[in-house]
GROMACS .gro file of C-alpha atoms in nm:
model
  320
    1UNK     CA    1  -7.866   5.422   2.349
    2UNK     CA    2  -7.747   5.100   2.239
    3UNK     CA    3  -7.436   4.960   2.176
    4UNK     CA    4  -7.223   4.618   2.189
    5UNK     CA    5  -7.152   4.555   2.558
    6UNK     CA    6  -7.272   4.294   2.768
    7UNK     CA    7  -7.634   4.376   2.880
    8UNK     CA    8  -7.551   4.389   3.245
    9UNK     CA    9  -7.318   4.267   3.487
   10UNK     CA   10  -7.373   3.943   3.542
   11UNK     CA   11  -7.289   3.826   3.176
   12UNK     CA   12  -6.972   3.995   3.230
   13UNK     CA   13  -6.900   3.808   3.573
   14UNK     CA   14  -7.030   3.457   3.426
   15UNK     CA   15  -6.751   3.535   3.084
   16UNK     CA   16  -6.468   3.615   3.367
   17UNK     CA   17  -6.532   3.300   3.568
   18UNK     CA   18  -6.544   3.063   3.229
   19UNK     CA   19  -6.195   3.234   3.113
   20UNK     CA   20  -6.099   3.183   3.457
   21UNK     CA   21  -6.201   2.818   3.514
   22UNK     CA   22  -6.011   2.735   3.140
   23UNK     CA   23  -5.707   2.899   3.246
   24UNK     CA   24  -5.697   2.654   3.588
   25UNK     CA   25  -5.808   2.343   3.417
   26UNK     CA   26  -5.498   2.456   3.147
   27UNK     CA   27  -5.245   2.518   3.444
   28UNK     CA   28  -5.324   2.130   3.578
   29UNK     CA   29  -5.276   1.965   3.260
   30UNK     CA   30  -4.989   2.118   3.242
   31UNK     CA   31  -4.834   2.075   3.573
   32UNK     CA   32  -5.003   1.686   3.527
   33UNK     CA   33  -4.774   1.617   3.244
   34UNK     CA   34  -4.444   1.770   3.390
   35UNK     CA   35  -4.363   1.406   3.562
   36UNK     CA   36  -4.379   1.239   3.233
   37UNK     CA   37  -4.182   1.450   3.116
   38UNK     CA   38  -3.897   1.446   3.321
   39UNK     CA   39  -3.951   1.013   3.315
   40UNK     CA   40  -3.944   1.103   2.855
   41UNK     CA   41  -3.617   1.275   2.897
   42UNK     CA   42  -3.453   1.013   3.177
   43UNK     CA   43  -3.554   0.742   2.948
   44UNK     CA   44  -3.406   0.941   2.690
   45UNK     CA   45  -3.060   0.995   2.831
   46UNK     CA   46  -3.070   0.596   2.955
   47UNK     CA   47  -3.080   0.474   2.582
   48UNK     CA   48  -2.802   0.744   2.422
   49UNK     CA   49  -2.584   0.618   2.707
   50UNK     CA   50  -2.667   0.252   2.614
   51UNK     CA   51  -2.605   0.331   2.250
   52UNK     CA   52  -2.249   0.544   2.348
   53UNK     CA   53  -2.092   0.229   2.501
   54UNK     CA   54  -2.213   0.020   2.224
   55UNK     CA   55  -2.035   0.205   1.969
   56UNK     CA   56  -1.723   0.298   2.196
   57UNK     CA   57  -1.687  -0.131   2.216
   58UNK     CA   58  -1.760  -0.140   1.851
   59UNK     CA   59  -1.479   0.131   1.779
   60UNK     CA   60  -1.241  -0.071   2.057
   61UNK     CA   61  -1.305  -0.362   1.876
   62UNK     CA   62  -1.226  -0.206   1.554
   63UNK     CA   63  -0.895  -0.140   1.653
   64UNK     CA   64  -0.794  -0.474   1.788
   65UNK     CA   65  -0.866  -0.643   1.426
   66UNK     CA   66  -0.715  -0.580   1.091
   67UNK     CA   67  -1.011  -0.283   0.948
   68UNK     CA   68  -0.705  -0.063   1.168
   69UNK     CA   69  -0.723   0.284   1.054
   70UNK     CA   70  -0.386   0.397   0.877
   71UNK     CA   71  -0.260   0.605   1.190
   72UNK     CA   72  -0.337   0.300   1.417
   73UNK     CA   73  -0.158   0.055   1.155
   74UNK     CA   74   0.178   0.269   1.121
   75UNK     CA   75   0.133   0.324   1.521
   76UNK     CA   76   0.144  -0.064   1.547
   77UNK     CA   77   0.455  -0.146   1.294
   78UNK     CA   78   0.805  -0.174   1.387
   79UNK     CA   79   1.106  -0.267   1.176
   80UNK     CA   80   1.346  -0.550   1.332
   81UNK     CA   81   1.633  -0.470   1.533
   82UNK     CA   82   1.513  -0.093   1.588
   83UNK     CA   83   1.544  -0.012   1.212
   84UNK     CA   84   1.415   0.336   1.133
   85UNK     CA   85   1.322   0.216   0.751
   86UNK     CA   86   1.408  -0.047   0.497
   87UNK     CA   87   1.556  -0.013   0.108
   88UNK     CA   88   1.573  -0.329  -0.140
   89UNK     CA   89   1.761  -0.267  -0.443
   90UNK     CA   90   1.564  -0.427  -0.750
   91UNK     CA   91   1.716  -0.448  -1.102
   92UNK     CA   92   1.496  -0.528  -1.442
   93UNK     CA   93   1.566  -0.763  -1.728
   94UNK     CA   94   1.893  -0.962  -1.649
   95UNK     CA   95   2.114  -0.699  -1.835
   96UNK     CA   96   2.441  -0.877  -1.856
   97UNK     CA   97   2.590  -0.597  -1.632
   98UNK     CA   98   2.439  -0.694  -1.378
   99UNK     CA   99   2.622  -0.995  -1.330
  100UNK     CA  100   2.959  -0.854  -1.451
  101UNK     CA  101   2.943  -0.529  -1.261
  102UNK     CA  102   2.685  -0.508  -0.997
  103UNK     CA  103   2.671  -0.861  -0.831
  104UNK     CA  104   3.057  -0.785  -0.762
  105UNK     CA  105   2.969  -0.453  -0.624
  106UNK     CA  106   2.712  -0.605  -0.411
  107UNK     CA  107   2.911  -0.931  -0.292
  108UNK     CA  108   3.184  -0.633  -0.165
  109UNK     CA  109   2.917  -0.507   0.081
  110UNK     CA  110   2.793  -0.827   0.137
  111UNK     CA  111   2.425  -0.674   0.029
  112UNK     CA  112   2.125  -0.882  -0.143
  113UNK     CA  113   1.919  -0.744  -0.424
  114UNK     CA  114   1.626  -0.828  -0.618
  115UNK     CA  115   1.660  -0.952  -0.974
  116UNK     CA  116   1.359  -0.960  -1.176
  117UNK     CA  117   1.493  -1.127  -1.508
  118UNK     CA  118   1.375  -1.164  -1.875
  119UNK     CA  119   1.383  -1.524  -1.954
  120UNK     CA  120   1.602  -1.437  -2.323
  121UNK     CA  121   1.870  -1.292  -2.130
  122UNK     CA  122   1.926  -1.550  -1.899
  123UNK     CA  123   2.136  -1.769  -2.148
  124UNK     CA  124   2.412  -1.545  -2.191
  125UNK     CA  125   2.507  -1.548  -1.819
  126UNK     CA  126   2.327  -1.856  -1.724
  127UNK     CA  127   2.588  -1.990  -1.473
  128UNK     CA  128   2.666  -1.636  -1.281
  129UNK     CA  129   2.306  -1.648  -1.277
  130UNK     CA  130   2.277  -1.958  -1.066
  131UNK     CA  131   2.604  -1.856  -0.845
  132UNK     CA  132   2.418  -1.478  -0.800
  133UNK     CA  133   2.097  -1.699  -0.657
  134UNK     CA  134   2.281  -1.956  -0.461
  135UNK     CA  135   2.436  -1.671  -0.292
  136UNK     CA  136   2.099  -1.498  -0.133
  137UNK     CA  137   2.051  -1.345  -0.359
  138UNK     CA  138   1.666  -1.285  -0.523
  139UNK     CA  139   1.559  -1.382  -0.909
  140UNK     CA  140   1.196  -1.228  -0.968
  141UNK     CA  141   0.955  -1.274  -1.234
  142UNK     CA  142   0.931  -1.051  -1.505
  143UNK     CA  143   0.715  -1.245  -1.739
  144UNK     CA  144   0.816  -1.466  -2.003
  145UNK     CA  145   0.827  -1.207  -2.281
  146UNK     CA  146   0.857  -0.831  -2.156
  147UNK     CA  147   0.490  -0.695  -2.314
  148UNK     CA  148   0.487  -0.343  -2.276
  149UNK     CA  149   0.193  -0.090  -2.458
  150UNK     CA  150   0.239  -0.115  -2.861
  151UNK     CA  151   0.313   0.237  -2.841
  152UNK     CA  152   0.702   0.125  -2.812
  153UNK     CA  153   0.848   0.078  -3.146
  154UNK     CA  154   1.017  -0.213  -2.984
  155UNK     CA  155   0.747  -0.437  -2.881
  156UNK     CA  156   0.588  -0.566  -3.208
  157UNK     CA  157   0.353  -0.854  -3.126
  158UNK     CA  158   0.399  -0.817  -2.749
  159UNK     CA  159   0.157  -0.534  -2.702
  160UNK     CA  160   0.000  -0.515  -2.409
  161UNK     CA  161  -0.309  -0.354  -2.599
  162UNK     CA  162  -0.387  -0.728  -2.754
  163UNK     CA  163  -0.315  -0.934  -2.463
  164UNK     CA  164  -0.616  -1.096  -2.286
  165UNK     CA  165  -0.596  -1.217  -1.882
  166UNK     CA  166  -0.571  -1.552  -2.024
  167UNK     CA  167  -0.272  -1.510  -2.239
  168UNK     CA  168  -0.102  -1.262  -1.935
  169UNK     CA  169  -0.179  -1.563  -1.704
  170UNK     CA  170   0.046  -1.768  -1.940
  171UNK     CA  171   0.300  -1.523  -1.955
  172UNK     CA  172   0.315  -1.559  -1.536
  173UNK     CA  173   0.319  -1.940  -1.534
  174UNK     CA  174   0.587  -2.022  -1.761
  175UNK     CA  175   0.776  -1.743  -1.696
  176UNK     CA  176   0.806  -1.868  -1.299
  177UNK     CA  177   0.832  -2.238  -1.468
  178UNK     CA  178   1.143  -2.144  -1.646
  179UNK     CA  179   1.297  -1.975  -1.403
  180UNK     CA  180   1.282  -2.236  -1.141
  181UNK     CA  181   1.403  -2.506  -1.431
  182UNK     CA  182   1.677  -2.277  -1.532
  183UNK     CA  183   1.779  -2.165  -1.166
  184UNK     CA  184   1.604  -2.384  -0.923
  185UNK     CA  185   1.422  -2.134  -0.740
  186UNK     CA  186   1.053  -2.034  -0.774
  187UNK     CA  187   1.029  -1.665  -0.772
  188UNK     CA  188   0.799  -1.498  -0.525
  189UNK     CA  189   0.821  -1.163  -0.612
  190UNK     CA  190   0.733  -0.997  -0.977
  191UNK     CA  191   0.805  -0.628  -1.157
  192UNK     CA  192   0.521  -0.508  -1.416
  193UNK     CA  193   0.707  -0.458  -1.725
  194UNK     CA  194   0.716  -0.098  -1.820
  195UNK     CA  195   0.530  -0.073  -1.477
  196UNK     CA  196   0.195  -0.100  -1.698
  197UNK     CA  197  -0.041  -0.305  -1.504
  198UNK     CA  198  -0.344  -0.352  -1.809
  199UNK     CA  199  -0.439  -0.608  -2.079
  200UNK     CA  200  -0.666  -0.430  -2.346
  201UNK     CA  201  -0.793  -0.108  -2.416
  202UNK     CA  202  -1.093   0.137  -2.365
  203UNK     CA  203  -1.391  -0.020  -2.247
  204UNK     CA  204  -1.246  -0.405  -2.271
  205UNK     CA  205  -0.852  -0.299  -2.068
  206UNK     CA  206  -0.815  -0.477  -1.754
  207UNK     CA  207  -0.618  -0.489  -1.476
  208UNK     CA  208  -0.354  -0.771  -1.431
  209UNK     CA  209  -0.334  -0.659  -1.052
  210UNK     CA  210  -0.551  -0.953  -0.938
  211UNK     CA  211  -0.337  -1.231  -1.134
  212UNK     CA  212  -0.046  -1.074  -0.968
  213UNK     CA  213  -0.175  -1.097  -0.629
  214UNK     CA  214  -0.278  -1.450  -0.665
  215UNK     CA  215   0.078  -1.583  -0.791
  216UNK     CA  216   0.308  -1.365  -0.610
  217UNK     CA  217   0.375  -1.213  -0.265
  218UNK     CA  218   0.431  -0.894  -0.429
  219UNK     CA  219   0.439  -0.701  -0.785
  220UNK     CA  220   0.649  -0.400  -0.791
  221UNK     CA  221   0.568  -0.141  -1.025
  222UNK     CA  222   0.822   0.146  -1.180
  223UNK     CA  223   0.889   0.551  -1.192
  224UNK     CA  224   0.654   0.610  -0.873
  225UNK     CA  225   0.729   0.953  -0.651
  226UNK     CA  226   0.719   0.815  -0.303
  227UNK     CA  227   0.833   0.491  -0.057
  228UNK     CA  228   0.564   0.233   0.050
  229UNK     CA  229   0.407   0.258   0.423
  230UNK     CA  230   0.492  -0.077   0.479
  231UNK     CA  231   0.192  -0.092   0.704
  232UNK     CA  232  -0.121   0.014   0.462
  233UNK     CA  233   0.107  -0.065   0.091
  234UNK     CA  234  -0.074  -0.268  -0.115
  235UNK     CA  235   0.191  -0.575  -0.186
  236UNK     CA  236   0.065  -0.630  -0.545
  237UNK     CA  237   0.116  -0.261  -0.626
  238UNK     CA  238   0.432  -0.177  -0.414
  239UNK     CA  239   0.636   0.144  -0.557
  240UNK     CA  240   0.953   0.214  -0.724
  241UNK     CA  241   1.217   0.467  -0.764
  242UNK     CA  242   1.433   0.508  -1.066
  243UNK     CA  243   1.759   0.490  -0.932
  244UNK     CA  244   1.920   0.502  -1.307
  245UNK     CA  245   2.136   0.775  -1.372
  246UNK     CA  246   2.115   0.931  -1.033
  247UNK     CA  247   2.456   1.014  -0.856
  248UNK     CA  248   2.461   0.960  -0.425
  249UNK     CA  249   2.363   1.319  -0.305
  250UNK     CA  250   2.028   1.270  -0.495
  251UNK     CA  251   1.943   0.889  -0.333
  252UNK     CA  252   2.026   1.040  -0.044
  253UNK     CA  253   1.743   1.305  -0.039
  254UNK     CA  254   1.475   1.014  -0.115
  255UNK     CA  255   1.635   0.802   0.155
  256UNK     CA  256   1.666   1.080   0.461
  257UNK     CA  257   1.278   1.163   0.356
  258UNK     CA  258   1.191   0.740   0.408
  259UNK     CA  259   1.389   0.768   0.704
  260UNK     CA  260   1.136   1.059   0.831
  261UNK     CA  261   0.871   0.888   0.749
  262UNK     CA  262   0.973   0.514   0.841
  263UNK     CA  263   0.909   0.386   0.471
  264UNK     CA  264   1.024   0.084   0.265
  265UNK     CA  265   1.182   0.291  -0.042
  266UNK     CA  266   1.262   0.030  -0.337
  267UNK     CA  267   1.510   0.115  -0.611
  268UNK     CA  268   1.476  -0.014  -0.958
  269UNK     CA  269   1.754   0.008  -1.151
  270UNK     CA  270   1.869  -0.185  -1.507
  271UNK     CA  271   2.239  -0.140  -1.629
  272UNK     CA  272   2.513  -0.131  -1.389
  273UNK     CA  273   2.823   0.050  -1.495
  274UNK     CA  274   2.963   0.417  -1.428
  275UNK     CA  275   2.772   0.587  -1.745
  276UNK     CA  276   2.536   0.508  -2.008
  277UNK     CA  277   2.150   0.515  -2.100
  278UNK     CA  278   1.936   0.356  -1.819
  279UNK     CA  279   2.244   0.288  -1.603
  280UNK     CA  280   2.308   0.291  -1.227
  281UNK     CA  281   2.593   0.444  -1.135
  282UNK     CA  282   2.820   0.184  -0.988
  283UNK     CA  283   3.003   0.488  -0.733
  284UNK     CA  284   2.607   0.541  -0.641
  285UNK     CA  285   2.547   0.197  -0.590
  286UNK     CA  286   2.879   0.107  -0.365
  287UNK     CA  287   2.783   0.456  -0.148
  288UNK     CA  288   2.439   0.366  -0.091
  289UNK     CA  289   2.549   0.024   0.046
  290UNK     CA  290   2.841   0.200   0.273
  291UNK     CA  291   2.548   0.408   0.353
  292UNK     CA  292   2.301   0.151   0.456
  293UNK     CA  293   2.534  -0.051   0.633
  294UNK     CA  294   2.612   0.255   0.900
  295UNK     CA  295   2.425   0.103   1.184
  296UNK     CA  296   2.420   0.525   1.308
  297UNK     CA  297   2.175   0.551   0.988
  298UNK     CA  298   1.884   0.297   1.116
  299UNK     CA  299   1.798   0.147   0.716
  300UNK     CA  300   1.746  -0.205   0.666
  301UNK     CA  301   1.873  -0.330   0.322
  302UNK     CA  302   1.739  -0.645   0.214
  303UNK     CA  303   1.585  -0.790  -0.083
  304UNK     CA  304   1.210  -0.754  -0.179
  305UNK     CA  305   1.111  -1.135  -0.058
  306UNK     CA  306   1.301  -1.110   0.292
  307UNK     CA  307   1.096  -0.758   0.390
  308UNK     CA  308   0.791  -0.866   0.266
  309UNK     CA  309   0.816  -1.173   0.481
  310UNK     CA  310   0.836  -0.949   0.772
  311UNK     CA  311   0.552  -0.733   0.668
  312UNK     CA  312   0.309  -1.022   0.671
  313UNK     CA  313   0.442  -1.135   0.975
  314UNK     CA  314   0.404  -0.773   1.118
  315UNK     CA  315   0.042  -0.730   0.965
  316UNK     CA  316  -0.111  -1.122   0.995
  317UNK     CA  317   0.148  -1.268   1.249
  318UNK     CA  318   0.287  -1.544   0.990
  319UNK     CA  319   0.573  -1.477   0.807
  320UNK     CA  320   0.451  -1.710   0.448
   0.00000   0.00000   0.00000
């Protein structure tokens, strides 16, 4: 009878013994390399501890310089004299009641605003002018020649559509010349007319931003939804509120929710007088000064130039 088995016994033993002798010389290699590996996975941990406390100083560091993260930058800010949040009051254009109505309203409450003025409507006031910014007040630059988009009937060859950087520049320069011949002050502050912030269109439009930044401390634009965190804001883009044809109870909303959120809320604003088409109410303006002036309400009202000089200082540690 044949078959497949082993022919006798002793093939059978010698196969055992190899298996077994593989098995054992298996086992040592194995129990060889268990000290390396526990020396792989100490070496291991040593260098993710090294790298840990490199980035932990890294992060630490972060946080000492200026790269702060937002929550670590409105952590860090504080408004003087234990103010909960500051309001300036800015007005467009030099409308002529401004001078007649709302300086008077202001001088009452002994409260500073920010005028940004259009150069052709400084002659017709030109002296309450100069006594409206010898008296603290601000005079802001609103270029020489109010270009908005062409897509206002009123504009004609002021469109902002055909401007260049070059001729926007020019509108910047002489506009801040004029004003400082005219008034003797240089303005530091300056409103986008219309709040558009372009030269061009389609693939040639650019932004103005940049000239703005370079000539002013700060360029306010118009018809924005919230305050500025005066601790991330970008100065040459800060935000604006209408405050035109809105009565007290409805400032007061926008100024409890700064308050909440310890803001800089600016106003813009253009005629002054108790009615009319783009007009501030002059019982919302005197309310919102009584208002600001309760030192129970925590709101610092000052002009654009005198809070941005304290936001530098916050954020840089010099004031100019």
């Amino acid at each position: 009878m044949t078959g497949h088995y082993p022919k006798n016994s002793l093939e059978i033993q010698a196969k055992f013994l190899q298996n077994k002798r593989h098995y054992a010389v298996s086992k040592v290699h194995l129990v060889r390399r268990r000290p390396f590996m526990k020396t792989a996975a100490l070496c291991l941990n040593v260098v993710c501890c090294f790298f840990i406390v490199i980035f932990a100083g890294c992060s630490q560091s972060d946080l000492q310089g200026k790269d702060l993260p937002v929550m670590e930058k409105r952590d860090n800010f504080r408004w003087p004299d234990g103010k909960r949040a500051a309001i300036s009051l800015t007005f467009d254009d030099a409308r002529h009641s401004q001078i007649t109505n709302g300086v008077p309203i202001l001088d009452e409450y002994g409260t500073k605003a920010t005028f940004y003025v259009s150069i052709p409507n400084l002659d017709r006031g030109l002296d309450a002018w100069k006594a409206a910014a010898a008296n603290g007040h601000e005079i802001g630059n609103h270029t020489l020649t109010h270009p908005c988009s062409g897509n206002f009937p009123f504009i004609g060859d002021r469109a902002l559509e055909d401007y260049n950087l070059d001729r926007m520049r020019h509108e910047l320069t002489e506009s801040n010349a004029t004003i400082e011949r005219l008034l003797d002050v240089r303005p530091v502050s300056f409103a986008y007319p219309c709040g558009q912030k372009y030269v061009g269109r389609g693939r040639n439009l650019k932004s103005y931003v940049p000239l703005v930044a370079e000539a002013f401390w700060t360029g306010r634009g118009w018809m924005d939804e919230w305050a500025n965190d005066p601790a991330f804001c970008d100065t040459a883009q800060l935000m604006a509120m209408e405050l035109d044809g809105k009565d007290f109870e409805q400032v007061k909303q926008v100024i409890d929710r700064t308050l909440a959120n310890g803001g800089w809320l600016v106003f813009c604003g253009h005629e002054i007088a108790e009615d009319g088409r783009q007009t501030t109410r002059s019982s919302t303006l005197k309310a919102l000064c009584e208002y600001a002036q309760d030192p129970a309400n925590g709101l610092w009202l000052d002009t654009v130039e005198a809070i941005t000089r304290h936001i530098r200082k916050q954020r840089t540690g010099k004031a100019g």
